[in-house]
């Protein structure tokens, strides 16, 4: 159906991790579907694992991981980035204001400590409406409060 979708200019929102048919509508799902759709000229965006934001504990991580899986299965890296930035904004009709780094557009910027599509990467700097936002959370405060100063301090008594 990819050529027909492209010819009709119908965008597809796809879960790159979904390759098992849970219903009749999902027969033929495969990990290279994002690459096949994009190669045919279909505009794609990614959904999160589980099919909805309410089913994901961290939609951002799920989207980045899904985009990385799509790249591993043939989708060009630049197209994966578009599928989590520019394409969703265009699909929902707000592409003139969001999803791109152009003058006059609204943009939040994340600078990563590694590849943004790699699950182990973390944000190093976050800018929202042009202002740097603290990355300190309750979890990082607890980590910093209770992390042992030395590795041997983490050992239980009797193991030192």
mmCIF file of C-alpha atoms in Angstrom:
data_model
loop_
_atom_site.group_PDB
_atom_site.id
_atom_site.type_symbol
_atom_site.label_atom_id
_atom_site.label_comp_id
_atom_site.label_asym_id
_atom_site.label_seq_id
_atom_site.Cartn_x
_atom_site.Cartn_y
_atom_site.Cartn_z
ATOM 1 C CA UNK A 1 0.000 0.000 0.000
ATOM 2 C CA UNK A 2 2.989 2.355 0.290
ATOM 3 C CA UNK A 3 2.808 3.659 -3.310
ATOM 4 C CA UNK A 4 -0.939 4.237 -2.979
ATOM 5 C CA UNK A 5 -0.479 6.108 0.310
ATOM 6 C CA UNK A 6 2.249 8.265 -1.235
ATOM 7 C CA UNK A 7 0.155 9.012 -4.331
ATOM 8 C CA UNK A 8 -2.774 10.089 -2.150
ATOM 9 C CA UNK A 9 -0.434 12.140 0.124
ATOM 10 C CA UNK A 10 -1.644 10.237 3.193
ATOM 11 C CA UNK A 11 0.858 10.405 6.067
ATOM 12 C CA UNK A 12 1.348 7.389 8.312
ATOM 13 C CA UNK A 13 1.970 7.420 12.057
ATOM 14 C CA UNK A 14 3.729 4.163 12.821
ATOM 15 C CA UNK A 15 5.186 2.330 15.790
ATOM 16 C CA UNK A 16 8.608 1.132 14.577
ATOM 17 C CA UNK A 17 8.692 -1.539 17.287
ATOM 18 C CA UNK A 18 5.421 -3.135 16.246
ATOM 19 C CA UNK A 19 6.093 -6.196 14.146
ATOM 20 C CA UNK A 20 3.624 -8.679 15.635
ATOM 21 C CA UNK A 21 0.019 -8.654 14.403
ATOM 22 C CA UNK A 22 -2.314 -8.115 17.346
ATOM 23 C CA UNK A 23 -5.278 -7.618 15.038
ATOM 24 C CA UNK A 24 -6.223 -8.231 11.416
ATOM 25 C CA UNK A 25 -5.281 -4.613 10.593
ATOM 26 C CA UNK A 26 -1.685 -5.286 11.630
ATOM 27 C CA UNK A 27 -1.025 -8.287 9.397
ATOM 28 C CA UNK A 28 2.184 -7.777 7.475
ATOM 29 C CA UNK A 29 3.750 -5.506 10.085
ATOM 30 C CA UNK A 30 7.537 -5.676 9.947
ATOM 31 C CA UNK A 31 10.457 -3.765 11.398
ATOM 32 C CA UNK A 32 11.409 -2.235 8.050
ATOM 33 C CA UNK A 33 7.946 -0.727 7.429
ATOM 34 C CA UNK A 34 9.110 2.840 8.211
ATOM 35 C CA UNK A 35 11.928 2.484 5.644
ATOM 36 C CA UNK A 36 9.606 0.976 3.031
ATOM 37 C CA UNK A 37 6.991 3.687 3.516
ATOM 38 C CA UNK A 38 9.540 6.516 3.354
ATOM 39 C CA UNK A 39 11.234 5.020 0.291
ATOM 40 C CA UNK A 40 7.848 5.094 -1.452
ATOM 41 C CA UNK A 41 7.469 8.777 -0.587
ATOM 42 C CA UNK A 42 5.090 8.495 2.376
ATOM 43 C CA UNK A 43 5.491 11.090 5.137
ATOM 44 C CA UNK A 44 5.941 9.175 8.382
ATOM 45 C CA UNK A 45 5.878 10.022 12.068
ATOM 46 C CA UNK A 46 6.349 7.706 15.022
ATOM 47 C CA UNK A 47 3.969 6.731 17.754
ATOM 48 C CA UNK A 48 5.174 5.383 21.061
ATOM 49 C CA UNK A 49 5.373 1.748 22.061
ATOM 50 C CA UNK A 50 1.987 0.517 23.151
ATOM 51 C CA UNK A 51 0.069 2.731 20.758
ATOM 52 C CA UNK A 52 -0.519 5.743 22.984
ATOM 53 C CA UNK A 53 1.111 8.238 25.287
ATOM 54 C CA UNK A 54 -1.001 6.989 28.187
ATOM 55 C CA UNK A 55 0.563 3.528 27.831
ATOM 56 C CA UNK A 56 4.183 4.686 27.923
ATOM 57 C CA UNK A 57 6.075 5.606 31.076
ATOM 58 C CA UNK A 58 8.347 7.845 28.998
ATOM 59 C CA UNK A 59 7.110 8.852 25.563
ATOM 60 C CA UNK A 60 10.347 10.658 24.715
ATOM 61 C CA UNK A 61 12.499 7.608 25.332
ATOM 62 C CA UNK A 62 10.062 5.375 23.460
ATOM 63 C CA UNK A 63 10.062 7.704 20.430
ATOM 64 C CA UNK A 64 13.866 7.945 20.355
ATOM 65 C CA UNK A 65 14.261 4.195 20.752
ATOM 66 C CA UNK A 66 11.664 3.519 18.060
ATOM 67 C CA UNK A 67 13.426 5.912 15.686
ATOM 68 C CA UNK A 68 16.708 4.124 16.366
ATOM 69 C CA UNK A 69 15.090 0.771 15.588
ATOM 70 C CA UNK A 70 13.758 2.192 12.325
ATOM 71 C CA UNK A 71 17.291 3.365 11.426
ATOM 72 C CA UNK A 72 18.674 -0.072 12.262
ATOM 73 C CA UNK A 73 16.114 -1.494 9.821
ATOM 74 C CA UNK A 74 16.882 0.726 6.854
ATOM 75 C CA UNK A 75 15.371 4.169 7.491
ATOM 76 C CA UNK A 76 17.951 6.907 6.812
ATOM 77 C CA UNK A 77 19.049 8.676 10.003
ATOM 78 C CA UNK A 78 17.910 12.116 8.808
ATOM 79 C CA UNK A 79 14.450 10.712 7.996
ATOM 80 C CA UNK A 80 14.185 9.247 11.508
ATOM 81 C CA UNK A 81 14.944 12.673 12.994
ATOM 82 C CA UNK A 82 12.287 14.224 10.747
ATOM 83 C CA UNK A 83 9.806 11.558 11.882
ATOM 84 C CA UNK A 84 10.124 12.764 15.493
ATOM 85 C CA UNK A 85 10.383 16.514 14.809
ATOM 86 C CA UNK A 86 9.325 18.084 11.520
ATOM 87 C CA UNK A 87 6.903 15.449 10.188
ATOM 88 C CA UNK A 88 4.542 15.265 13.195
ATOM 89 C CA UNK A 89 4.216 19.049 13.182
ATOM 90 C CA UNK A 90 3.464 19.019 9.448
ATOM 91 C CA UNK A 91 0.942 16.161 9.766
ATOM 92 C CA UNK A 92 -0.998 18.015 12.469
ATOM 93 C CA UNK A 93 -0.918 21.275 10.534
ATOM 94 C CA UNK A 94 1.439 23.239 12.772
ATOM 95 C CA UNK A 95 4.618 22.776 10.733
ATOM 96 C CA UNK A 96 4.833 26.514 10.071
ATOM 97 C CA UNK A 97 5.490 27.108 13.800
ATOM 98 C CA UNK A 98 6.929 23.885 15.242
ATOM 99 C CA UNK A 99 9.269 21.018 14.435
ATOM 100 C CA UNK A 100 12.065 22.969 12.771
ATOM 101 C CA UNK A 101 14.919 25.273 13.703
ATOM 102 C CA UNK A 102 14.079 28.297 11.581
ATOM 103 C CA UNK A 103 13.769 31.980 12.366
ATOM 104 C CA UNK A 104 10.382 32.787 13.846
ATOM 105 C CA UNK A 105 9.447 29.182 14.694
ATOM 106 C CA UNK A 106 8.808 27.987 18.240
ATOM 107 C CA UNK A 107 11.466 25.476 19.182
ATOM 108 C CA UNK A 108 12.636 23.717 22.281
ATOM 109 C CA UNK A 109 16.169 22.430 21.847
ATOM 110 C CA UNK A 110 17.819 19.444 23.495
ATOM 111 C CA UNK A 111 21.569 18.966 23.267
ATOM 112 C CA UNK A 112 22.444 15.345 23.956
ATOM 113 C CA UNK A 113 25.571 13.837 25.454
ATOM 114 C CA UNK A 114 25.573 11.305 22.614
ATOM 115 C CA UNK A 115 23.440 10.089 19.728
ATOM 116 C CA UNK A 116 19.842 11.193 20.431
ATOM 117 C CA UNK A 117 18.513 7.938 18.975
ATOM 118 C CA UNK A 118 20.638 5.863 21.377
ATOM 119 C CA UNK A 119 18.638 4.940 24.508
ATOM 120 C CA UNK A 120 21.678 5.419 26.769
ATOM 121 C CA UNK A 121 22.111 9.066 25.705
ATOM 122 C CA UNK A 122 20.889 11.742 28.070
ATOM 123 C CA UNK A 123 20.092 15.431 27.690
ATOM 124 C CA UNK A 124 23.063 17.664 28.497
ATOM 125 C CA UNK A 125 21.322 21.013 27.884
ATOM 126 C CA UNK A 126 17.636 21.841 27.486
ATOM 127 C CA UNK A 127 16.376 25.136 26.084
ATOM 128 C CA UNK A 128 12.664 25.973 26.267
ATOM 129 C CA UNK A 129 11.536 29.190 24.601
ATOM 130 C CA UNK A 130 15.187 30.229 24.360
ATOM 131 C CA UNK A 131 15.904 29.811 28.074
ATOM 132 C CA UNK A 132 18.013 27.088 29.631
ATOM 133 C CA UNK A 133 15.998 24.803 31.880
ATOM 134 C CA UNK A 134 17.490 22.953 34.827
ATOM 135 C CA UNK A 135 17.829 19.221 34.373
ATOM 136 C CA UNK A 136 17.725 18.682 38.132
ATOM 137 C CA UNK A 137 14.875 16.431 39.221
ATOM 138 C CA UNK A 138 13.840 14.817 42.463
ATOM 139 C CA UNK A 139 15.509 11.643 41.226
ATOM 140 C CA UNK A 140 18.850 13.338 40.525
ATOM 141 C CA UNK A 141 18.723 15.041 43.930
ATOM 142 C CA UNK A 142 18.143 11.691 45.644
ATOM 143 C CA UNK A 143 20.921 10.083 43.595
ATOM 144 C CA UNK A 144 23.355 12.815 44.531
ATOM 145 C CA UNK A 145 22.318 12.702 48.188
ATOM 146 C CA UNK A 146 22.728 8.963 48.618
ATOM 147 C CA UNK A 147 25.441 8.002 46.139
ATOM 148 C CA UNK A 148 28.502 6.768 48.041
ATOM 149 C CA UNK A 149 31.631 8.872 47.758
ATOM 150 C CA UNK A 150 33.750 5.776 47.238
ATOM 151 C CA UNK A 151 32.907 2.421 45.690
ATOM 152 C CA UNK A 152 33.813 0.481 48.835
ATOM 153 C CA UNK A 153 31.323 2.595 50.819
ATOM 154 C CA UNK A 154 28.539 0.947 48.796
ATOM 155 C CA UNK A 155 29.480 -2.512 50.043
ATOM 156 C CA UNK A 156 27.441 -4.001 52.885
ATOM 157 C CA UNK A 157 29.188 -4.551 56.234
ATOM 158 C CA UNK A 158 31.447 -7.608 56.197
ATOM 159 C CA UNK A 159 32.366 -7.211 52.492
ATOM 160 C CA UNK A 160 34.940 -4.433 52.987
#
